[in-house]
């Protein structure tokens, strides 16, 4: 849902940078609650997705892969919107 929202917000040719799970094929969704010393959120959906799974989700949204990289133990991917995509 977040990726679809980002695809709707950017202009054709716009770039989205995603932090992805280091396990390329992982795609898990679970519920979590965010807590601070002062507040607790309502339960929200949280997703862990690797780059291969991300590309499967991104293609129907009109997003094409640009680059993948690691920074330490963290994995990232960038996606570019294509003009004329249906969002």
PDB file of N, CA and C in Angstrom:
ATOM      1  N   UNK A   1       0.823  -1.193   0.000  1.00  0.00           N
ATOM      2  CA  UNK A   1       0.000   0.000   0.000  1.00  0.00           C
ATOM      3  C   UNK A   1       0.873   1.264   0.000  1.00  0.00           C
ATOM      4  N   UNK A   2       1.965   1.247   0.747  1.00  0.00           N
ATOM      5  CA  UNK A   2       2.833   2.418   0.793  1.00  0.00           C
ATOM      6  C   UNK A   2       3.490   2.665  -0.563  1.00  0.00           C
ATOM      7  N   UNK A   3       3.932   1.608  -1.215  1.00  0.00           N
ATOM      8  CA  UNK A   3       4.557   1.772  -2.525  1.00  0.00           C
ATOM      9  C   UNK A   3       3.556   2.301  -3.543  1.00  0.00           C
ATOM     10  N   UNK A   4       2.323   1.811  -3.501  1.00  0.00           N
ATOM     11  CA  UNK A   4       1.282   2.314  -4.402  1.00  0.00           C
ATOM     12  C   UNK A   4       1.028   3.794  -4.135  1.00  0.00           C
ATOM     13  N   UNK A   5       1.013   4.197  -2.896  1.00  0.00           N
ATOM     14  CA  UNK A   5       0.819   5.608  -2.541  1.00  0.00           C
ATOM     15  C   UNK A   5       1.966   6.453  -3.075  1.00  0.00           C
ATOM     16  N   UNK A   6       3.198   5.975  -2.920  1.00  0.00           N
ATOM     17  CA  UNK A   6       4.358   6.707  -3.444  1.00  0.00           C
ATOM     18  C   UNK A   6       4.278   6.832  -4.959  1.00  0.00           C
ATOM     19  N   UNK A   7       3.853   5.767  -5.641  1.00  0.00           N
ATOM     20  CA  UNK A   7       3.735   5.796  -7.104  1.00  0.00           C
ATOM     21  C   UNK A   7       2.718   6.838  -7.546  1.00  0.00           C
ATOM     22  N   UNK A   8       1.655   7.029  -6.768  1.00  0.00           N
ATOM     23  CA  UNK A   8       0.646   8.038  -7.113  1.00  0.00           C
ATOM     24  C   UNK A   8       1.144   9.459  -6.859  1.00  0.00           C
ATOM     25  N   UNK A   9       2.067   9.615  -5.942  1.00  0.00           N
ATOM     26  CA  UNK A   9       2.532  10.944  -5.550  1.00  0.00           C
ATOM     27  C   UNK A   9       3.624  11.518  -6.450  1.00  0.00           C
ATOM     28  N   UNK A  10       4.412  10.667  -7.078  1.00  0.00           N
ATOM     29  CA  UNK A  10       5.535  11.191  -7.850  1.00  0.00           C
ATOM     30  C   UNK A  10       5.153  11.441  -9.304  1.00  0.00           C
ATOM     31  N   UNK A  11       5.905  12.319  -9.932  1.00  0.00           N
ATOM     32  CA  UNK A  11       5.683  12.650 -11.340  1.00  0.00           C
ATOM     33  C   UNK A  11       6.300  11.555 -12.209  1.00  0.00           C
ATOM     34  N   UNK A  12       5.856  11.438 -13.468  1.00  0.00           N
ATOM     35  CA  UNK A  12       6.511  10.495 -14.380  1.00  0.00           C
ATOM     36  C   UNK A  12       8.017  10.773 -14.423  1.00  0.00           C
ATOM     37  N   UNK A  13       8.787   9.726 -14.284  1.00  0.00           N
ATOM     38  CA  UNK A  13      10.237   9.871 -14.233  1.00  0.00           C
ATOM     39  C   UNK A  13      10.775  10.072 -12.836  1.00  0.00           C
ATOM     40  N   UNK A  14       9.871  10.209 -11.853  1.00  0.00           N
ATOM     41  CA  UNK A  14      10.284  10.413 -10.466  1.00  0.00           C
ATOM     42  C   UNK A  14      10.953   9.171  -9.887  1.00  0.00           C
ATOM     43  N   UNK A  15      11.736   9.356  -8.850  1.00  0.00           N
ATOM     44  CA  UNK A  15      12.526   8.288  -8.244  1.00  0.00           C
ATOM     45  C   UNK A  15      12.033   7.994  -6.831  1.00  0.00           C
ATOM     46  N   UNK A  16      11.898   6.713  -6.519  1.00  0.00           N
ATOM     47  CA  UNK A  16      11.550   6.259  -5.173  1.00  0.00           C
ATOM     48  C   UNK A  16      12.721   5.426  -4.666  1.00  0.00           C
ATOM     49  N   UNK A  17      13.182   5.716  -3.467  1.00  0.00           N
ATOM     50  CA  UNK A  17      14.253   4.933  -2.850  1.00  0.00           C
ATOM     51  C   UNK A  17      13.648   4.156  -1.697  1.00  0.00           C
ATOM     52  N   UNK A  18      13.864   2.845  -1.721  1.00  0.00           N
ATOM     53  CA  UNK A  18      13.270   1.934  -0.731  1.00  0.00           C
ATOM     54  C   UNK A  18      14.361   1.213   0.051  1.00  0.00           C
ATOM     55  N   UNK A  19      14.164   1.103   1.356  1.00  0.00           N
ATOM     56  CA  UNK A  19      14.993   0.171   2.108  1.00  0.00           C
ATOM     57  C   UNK A  19      14.303  -1.177   2.016  1.00  0.00           C
ATOM     58  N   UNK A  20      15.044  -2.205   1.635  1.00  0.00           N
ATOM     59  CA  UNK A  20      14.478  -3.537   1.434  1.00  0.00           C
ATOM     60  C   UNK A  20      15.141  -4.532   2.370  1.00  0.00           C
ATOM     61  N   UNK A  21      14.491  -5.671   2.532  1.00  0.00           N
ATOM     62  CA  UNK A  21      15.060  -6.738   3.345  1.00  0.00           C
ATOM     63  C   UNK A  21      16.251  -7.343   2.599  1.00  0.00           C
ATOM     64  N   UNK A  22      17.323  -7.667   3.287  1.00  0.00           N
ATOM     65  CA  UNK A  22      18.481  -8.271   2.612  1.00  0.00           C
ATOM     66  C   UNK A  22      18.177  -9.616   1.948  1.00  0.00           C
ATOM     67  N   UNK A  23      17.139 -10.323   2.409  1.00  0.00           N
ATOM     68  CA  UNK A  23      16.731 -11.573   1.756  1.00  0.00           C
ATOM     69  C   UNK A  23      15.831 -11.205   0.589  1.00  0.00           C
ATOM     70  N   UNK A  24      16.335 -11.357  -0.630  1.00  0.00           N
ATOM     71  CA  UNK A  24      15.692 -10.826  -1.841  1.00  0.00           C
ATOM     72  C   UNK A  24      14.259 -11.290  -2.035  1.00  0.00           C
ATOM     73  N   UNK A  25      13.957 -12.531  -1.672  1.00  0.00           N
ATOM     74  CA  UNK A  25      12.623 -13.080  -1.947  1.00  0.00           C
ATOM     75  C   UNK A  25      11.638 -12.897  -0.798  1.00  0.00           C
ATOM     76  N   UNK A  26      12.076 -12.354   0.315  1.00  0.00           N
ATOM     77  CA  UNK A  26      11.187 -12.210   1.481  1.00  0.00           C
ATOM     78  C   UNK A  26      10.044 -11.247   1.174  1.00  0.00           C
ATOM     79  N   UNK A  27       8.848 -11.627   1.591  1.00  0.00           N
ATOM     80  CA  UNK A  27       7.685 -10.735   1.542  1.00  0.00           C
ATOM     81  C   UNK A  27       6.750 -11.158   2.662  1.00  0.00           C
ATOM     82  N   UNK A  28       6.846 -10.464   3.773  1.00  0.00           N
ATOM     83  CA  UNK A  28       6.047 -10.757   4.949  1.00  0.00           C
ATOM     84  C   UNK A  28       5.313  -9.497   5.383  1.00  0.00           C
ATOM     85  N   UNK A  29       4.070  -9.672   5.775  1.00  0.00           N
ATOM     86  CA  UNK A  29       3.291  -8.568   6.324  1.00  0.00           C
ATOM     87  C   UNK A  29       2.797  -9.006   7.692  1.00  0.00           C
ATOM     88  N   UNK A  30       2.975  -8.153   8.674  1.00  0.00           N
ATOM     89  CA  UNK A  30       2.467  -8.443  10.011  1.00  0.00           C
ATOM     90  C   UNK A  30       1.979  -7.138  10.642  1.00  0.00           C
ATOM     91  N   UNK A  31       1.386  -7.256  11.789  1.00  0.00           N
ATOM     92  CA  UNK A  31       0.864  -6.090  12.502  1.00  0.00           C
ATOM     93  C   UNK A  31       1.829  -5.732  13.622  1.00  0.00           C
ATOM     94  N   UNK A  32       2.034  -4.430  13.782  1.00  0.00           N
ATOM     95  CA  UNK A  32       2.882  -3.987  14.887  1.00  0.00           C
ATOM     96  C   UNK A  32       2.289  -2.740  15.534  1.00  0.00           C
ATOM     97  N   UNK A  33       2.744  -2.476  16.742  1.00  0.00           N
ATOM     98  CA  UNK A  33       2.323  -1.297  17.488  1.00  0.00           C
ATOM     99  C   UNK A  33       3.594  -0.511  17.809  1.00  0.00           C
ATOM    100  N   UNK A  34       3.570   0.774  17.512  1.00  0.00           N
ATOM    101  CA  UNK A  34       4.705   1.639  17.828  1.00  0.00           C
ATOM    102  C   UNK A  34       4.494   2.240  19.211  1.00  0.00           C
ATOM    103  N   UNK A  35       5.564   2.229  20.017  1.00  0.00           N
ATOM    104  CA  UNK A  35       5.456   2.739  21.385  1.00  0.00           C
ATOM    105  C   UNK A  35       6.600   3.699  21.686  1.00  0.00           C
ATOM    106  N   UNK A  36       6.279   4.759  22.381  1.00  0.00           N
ATOM    107  CA  UNK A  36       7.270   5.679  22.936  1.00  0.00           C
ATOM    108  C   UNK A  36       6.949   5.798  24.422  1.00  0.00           C
ATOM    109  N   UNK A  37       7.775   6.488  25.173  1.00  0.00           N
ATOM    110  CA  UNK A  37       7.435   6.680  26.584  1.00  0.00           C
ATOM    111  C   UNK A  37       6.137   7.480  26.772  1.00  0.00           C
ATOM    112  N   UNK A  38       5.692   8.165  25.711  1.00  0.00           N
ATOM    113  CA  UNK A  38       4.552   9.063  25.848  1.00  0.00           C
ATOM    114  C   UNK A  38       3.298   8.628  25.091  1.00  0.00           C
ATOM    115  N   UNK A  39       3.427   7.692  24.171  1.00  0.00           N
ATOM    116  CA  UNK A  39       2.269   7.320  23.344  1.00  0.00           C
ATOM    117  C   UNK A  39       2.425   5.915  22.772  1.00  0.00           C
ATOM    118  N   UNK A  40       1.288   5.339  22.433  1.00  0.00           N
ATOM    119  CA  UNK A  40       1.236   4.038  21.775  1.00  0.00           C
ATOM    120  C   UNK A  40       0.310   4.163  20.578  1.00  0.00           C
ATOM    121  N   UNK A  41       0.746   3.664  19.434  1.00  0.00           N
ATOM    122  CA  UNK A  41      -0.074   3.759  18.221  1.00  0.00           C
ATOM    123  C   UNK A  41      -1.142   2.678  18.199  1.00  0.00           C
ATOM    124  N   UNK A  42      -2.086   2.854  17.323  1.00  0.00           N
ATOM    125  CA  UNK A  42      -3.006   1.766  16.999  1.00  0.00           C
ATOM    126  C   UNK A  42      -2.207   0.736  16.203  1.00  0.00           C
ATOM    127  N   UNK A  43      -2.664  -0.503  16.138  1.00  0.00           N
ATOM    128  CA  UNK A  43      -1.955  -1.498  15.328  1.00  0.00           C
ATOM    129  C   UNK A  43      -1.898  -1.055  13.857  1.00  0.00           C
ATOM    130  N   UNK A  44      -0.726  -1.231  13.232  1.00  0.00           N
ATOM    131  CA  UNK A  44      -0.552  -0.888  11.828  1.00  0.00           C
ATOM    132  C   UNK A  44       0.055  -2.079  11.086  1.00  0.00           C
ATOM    133  N   UNK A  45      -0.207  -2.159   9.796  1.00  0.00           N
ATOM    134  CA  UNK A  45       0.410  -3.200   8.972  1.00  0.00           C
ATOM    135  C   UNK A  45       1.863  -2.814   8.722  1.00  0.00           C
ATOM    136  N   UNK A  46       2.759  -3.777   8.824  1.00  0.00           N
ATOM    137  CA  UNK A  46       4.179  -3.557   8.596  1.00  0.00           C
ATOM    138  C   UNK A  46       4.672  -4.637   7.649  1.00  0.00           C
ATOM    139  N   UNK A  47       5.453  -4.250   6.669  1.00  0.00           N
ATOM    140  CA  UNK A  47       5.898  -5.192   5.652  1.00  0.00           C
ATOM    141  C   UNK A  47       7.412  -5.284   5.618  1.00  0.00           C
ATOM    142  N   UNK A  48       7.899  -6.497   5.447  1.00  0.00           N
ATOM    143  CA  UNK A  48       9.313  -6.746   5.153  1.00  0.00           C
ATOM    144  C   UNK A  48       9.337  -7.295   3.734  1.00  0.00           C
ATOM    145  N   UNK A  49      10.098  -6.650   2.838  1.00  0.00           N
ATOM    146  CA  UNK A  49      10.110  -7.101   1.457  1.00  0.00           C
ATOM    147  C   UNK A  49      11.528  -6.988   0.897  1.00  0.00           C
ATOM    148  N   UNK A  50      11.968  -8.047   0.246  1.00  0.00           N
ATOM    149  CA  UNK A  50      13.265  -8.063  -0.412  1.00  0.00           C
ATOM    150  C   UNK A  50      13.156  -7.505  -1.813  1.00  0.00           C
ATOM    151  N   UNK A  51      14.294  -7.299  -2.457  1.00  0.00           N
ATOM    152  CA  UNK A  51      14.302  -6.621  -3.743  1.00  0.00           C
ATOM    153  C   UNK A  51      13.579  -7.411  -4.837  1.00  0.00           C
ATOM    154  N   UNK A  52      13.715  -8.715  -4.893  1.00  0.00           N
ATOM    155  CA  UNK A  52      13.014  -9.501  -5.922  1.00  0.00           C
ATOM    156  C   UNK A  52      11.512  -9.405  -5.750  1.00  0.00           C
ATOM    157  N   UNK A  53      11.051  -9.535  -4.522  1.00  0.00           N
ATOM    158  CA  UNK A  53       9.616  -9.413  -4.238  1.00  0.00           C
ATOM    159  C   UNK A  53       9.141  -7.988  -4.504  1.00  0.00           C
ATOM    160  N   UNK A  54       9.959  -6.985  -4.179  1.00  0.00           N
ATOM    161  CA  UNK A  54       9.609  -5.593  -4.424  1.00  0.00           C
ATOM    162  C   UNK A  54       9.389  -5.340  -5.915  1.00  0.00           C
ATOM    163  N   UNK A  55      10.245  -5.883  -6.752  1.00  0.00           N
ATOM    164  CA  UNK A  55      10.127  -5.663  -8.188  1.00  0.00           C
ATOM    165  C   UNK A  55       8.837  -6.276  -8.735  1.00  0.00           C
ATOM    166  N   UNK A  56       8.397  -7.379  -8.169  1.00  0.00           N
ATOM    167  CA  UNK A  56       7.117  -7.984  -8.589  1.00  0.00           C
ATOM    168  C   UNK A  56       5.946  -7.083  -8.217  1.00  0.00           C
ATOM    169  N   UNK A  57       6.015  -6.436  -7.078  1.00  0.00           N
ATOM    170  CA  UNK A  57       4.966  -5.520  -6.635  1.00  0.00           C
ATOM    171  C   UNK A  57       5.040  -4.214  -7.421  1.00  0.00           C
ATOM    172  N   UNK A  58       6.240  -3.765  -7.751  1.00  0.00           N
ATOM    173  CA  UNK A  58       6.448  -2.468  -8.394  1.00  0.00           C
ATOM    174  C   UNK A  58       6.013  -2.441  -9.856  1.00  0.00           C
ATOM    175  N   UNK A  59       6.226  -3.519 -10.583  1.00  0.00           N
ATOM    176  CA  UNK A  59       5.951  -3.527 -12.028  1.00  0.00           C
ATOM    177  C   UNK A  59       4.520  -3.116 -12.371  1.00  0.00           C
ATOM    178  N   UNK A  60       3.476  -3.691 -11.736  1.00  0.00           N
ATOM    179  CA  UNK A  60       2.112  -3.282 -12.075  1.00  0.00           C
ATOM    180  C   UNK A  60       1.793  -1.829 -11.706  1.00  0.00           C
ATOM    181  N   UNK A  61       2.635  -1.221 -10.870  1.00  0.00           N
ATOM    182  CA  UNK A  61       2.435   0.172 -10.469  1.00  0.00           C
ATOM    183  C   UNK A  61       3.140   1.141 -11.424  1.00  0.00           C
ATOM    184  N   UNK A  62       3.770   0.608 -12.479  1.00  0.00           N
ATOM    185  CA  UNK A  62       4.489   1.460 -13.417  1.00  0.00           C
ATOM    186  C   UNK A  62       5.829   1.924 -12.888  1.00  0.00           C
ATOM    187  N   UNK A  63       6.466   1.102 -12.051  1.00  0.00           N
ATOM    188  CA  UNK A  63       7.761   1.434 -11.475  1.00  0.00           C
ATOM    189  C   UNK A  63       8.811   0.456 -11.981  1.00  0.00           C
ATOM    190  N   UNK A  64       9.910   0.988 -12.481  1.00  0.00           N
ATOM    191  CA  UNK A  64      10.988   0.171 -13.025  1.00  0.00           C
ATOM    192  C   UNK A  64      12.222   0.244 -12.131  1.00  0.00           C
ATOM    193  N   UNK A  65      12.958  -0.875 -12.004  1.00  0.00           N
ATOM    194  CA  UNK A  65      14.161  -0.863 -11.173  1.00  0.00           C
ATOM    195  C   UNK A  65      15.251   0.006 -11.799  1.00  0.00           C
ATOM    196  N   UNK A  66      15.967   0.729 -10.940  1.00  0.00           N
ATOM    197  CA  UNK A  66      17.078   1.569 -11.385  1.00  0.00           C
ATOM    198  C   UNK A  66      18.386   1.027 -10.825  1.00  0.00           C
ATOM    199  N   UNK A  67      18.423   0.804  -9.514  1.00  0.00           N
ATOM    200  CA  UNK A  67      19.670   0.428  -8.863  1.00  0.00           C
ATOM    201  C   UNK A  67      19.375  -0.317  -7.567  1.00  0.00           C
ATOM    202  N   UNK A  68      20.298  -1.198  -7.190  1.00  0.00           N
ATOM    203  CA  UNK A  68      20.261  -1.892  -5.896  1.00  0.00           C
ATOM    204  C   UNK A  68      21.623  -1.705  -5.253  1.00  0.00           C
ATOM    205  N   UNK A  69      21.658  -1.537  -3.915  1.00  0.00           N
ATOM    206  CA  UNK A  69      22.938  -1.404  -3.245  1.00  0.00           C
ATOM    207  C   UNK A  69      22.803  -1.780  -1.779  1.00  0.00           C
ATOM    208  N   UNK A  70      23.960  -2.019  -1.166  1.00  0.00           N
ATOM    209  CA  UNK A  70      24.051  -2.325   0.260  1.00  0.00           C
ATOM    210  C   UNK A  70      24.840  -1.215   0.934  1.00  0.00           C
ATOM    211  N   UNK A  71      24.479  -0.930   2.169  1.00  0.00           N
ATOM    212  CA  UNK A  71      25.242  -0.036   3.019  1.00  0.00           C
ATOM    213  C   UNK A  71      25.365  -0.748   4.356  1.00  0.00           C
ATOM    214  N   UNK A  72      26.520  -1.318   4.590  1.00  0.00           N
ATOM    215  CA  UNK A  72      26.673  -2.176   5.760  1.00  0.00           C
ATOM    216  C   UNK A  72      25.763  -3.385   5.615  1.00  0.00           C
ATOM    217  N   UNK A  73      24.914  -3.599   6.599  1.00  0.00           N
ATOM    218  CA  UNK A  73      23.971  -4.718   6.571  1.00  0.00           C
ATOM    219  C   UNK A  73      22.625  -4.346   5.947  1.00  0.00           C
ATOM    220  N   UNK A  74      22.449  -3.082   5.576  1.00  0.00           N
ATOM    221  CA  UNK A  74      21.166  -2.601   5.059  1.00  0.00           C
ATOM    222  C   UNK A  74      21.146  -2.643   3.530  1.00  0.00           C
ATOM    223  N   UNK A  75      19.992  -3.043   2.970  1.00  0.00           N
ATOM    224  CA  UNK A  75      19.828  -3.154   1.522  1.00  0.00           C
ATOM    225  C   UNK A  75      18.845  -2.093   1.030  1.00  0.00           C
ATOM    226  N   UNK A  76      19.098  -1.574  -0.172  1.00  0.00           N
ATOM    227  CA  UNK A  76      18.277  -0.521  -0.751  1.00  0.00           C
ATOM    228  C   UNK A  76      18.031  -0.797  -2.229  1.00  0.00           C
ATOM    229  N   UNK A  77      16.961  -0.230  -2.752  1.00  0.00           N
ATOM    230  CA  UNK A  77      16.663  -0.287  -4.178  1.00  0.00           C
ATOM    231  C   UNK A  77      16.004   1.022  -4.571  1.00  0.00           C
ATOM    232  N   UNK A  78      16.275   1.465  -5.797  1.00  0.00           N
ATOM    233  CA  UNK A  78      15.581   2.647  -6.304  1.00  0.00           C
ATOM    234  C   UNK A  78      14.706   2.228  -7.488  1.00  0.00           C
ATOM    235  N   UNK A  79      13.574   2.894  -7.597  1.00  0.00           N
ATOM    236  CA  UNK A  79      12.588   2.622  -8.642  1.00  0.00           C
ATOM    237  C   UNK A  79      12.235   3.936  -9.318  1.00  0.00           C
ATOM    238  N   UNK A  80      12.025   3.895 -10.638  1.00  0.00           N
ATOM    239  CA  UNK A  80      11.635   5.096 -11.368  1.00  0.00           C
ATOM    240  C   UNK A  80      10.257   4.890 -11.985  1.00  0.00           C
ATOM    241  N   UNK A  81       9.402   5.907 -11.868  1.00  0.00           N
ATOM    242  CA  UNK A  81       8.073   5.805 -12.471  1.00  0.00           C
ATOM    243  C   UNK A  81       8.212   6.014 -13.970  1.00  0.00           C
ATOM    244  N   UNK A  82       7.368   5.327 -14.726  1.00  0.00           N
ATOM    245  CA  UNK A  82       7.385   5.495 -16.174  1.00  0.00           C
ATOM    246  C   UNK A  82       6.232   6.394 -16.577  1.00  0.00           C
ATOM    247  N   UNK A  83       6.435   7.180 -17.596  1.00  0.00           N
ATOM    248  CA  UNK A  83       5.365   8.076 -18.041  1.00  0.00           C
ATOM    249  C   UNK A  83       4.253   7.255 -18.667  1.00  0.00           C
ATOM    250  N   UNK A  84       3.033   7.746 -18.505  1.00  0.00           N
ATOM    251  CA  UNK A  84       1.871   7.069 -19.053  1.00  0.00           C
ATOM    252  C   UNK A  84       1.399   5.896 -18.231  1.00  0.00           C
ATOM    253  N   UNK A  85       1.955   5.720 -17.011  1.00  0.00           N
ATOM    254  CA  UNK A  85       1.487   4.604 -16.186  1.00  0.00           C
ATOM    255  C   UNK A  85       0.109   4.908 -15.618  1.00  0.00           C
ATOM    256  N   UNK A  86      -0.677   3.864 -15.400  1.00  0.00           N
ATOM    257  CA  UNK A  86      -2.006   4.059 -14.834  1.00  0.00           C
ATOM    258  C   UNK A  86      -1.913   3.962 -13.335  1.00  0.00           C
ATOM    259  N   UNK A  87      -2.158   5.080 -12.664  1.00  0.00           N
ATOM    260  CA  UNK A  87      -2.064   5.075 -11.199  1.00  0.00           C
ATOM    261  C   UNK A  87      -3.347   5.581 -10.666  1.00  0.00           C
TER     262      UNK A  87
END
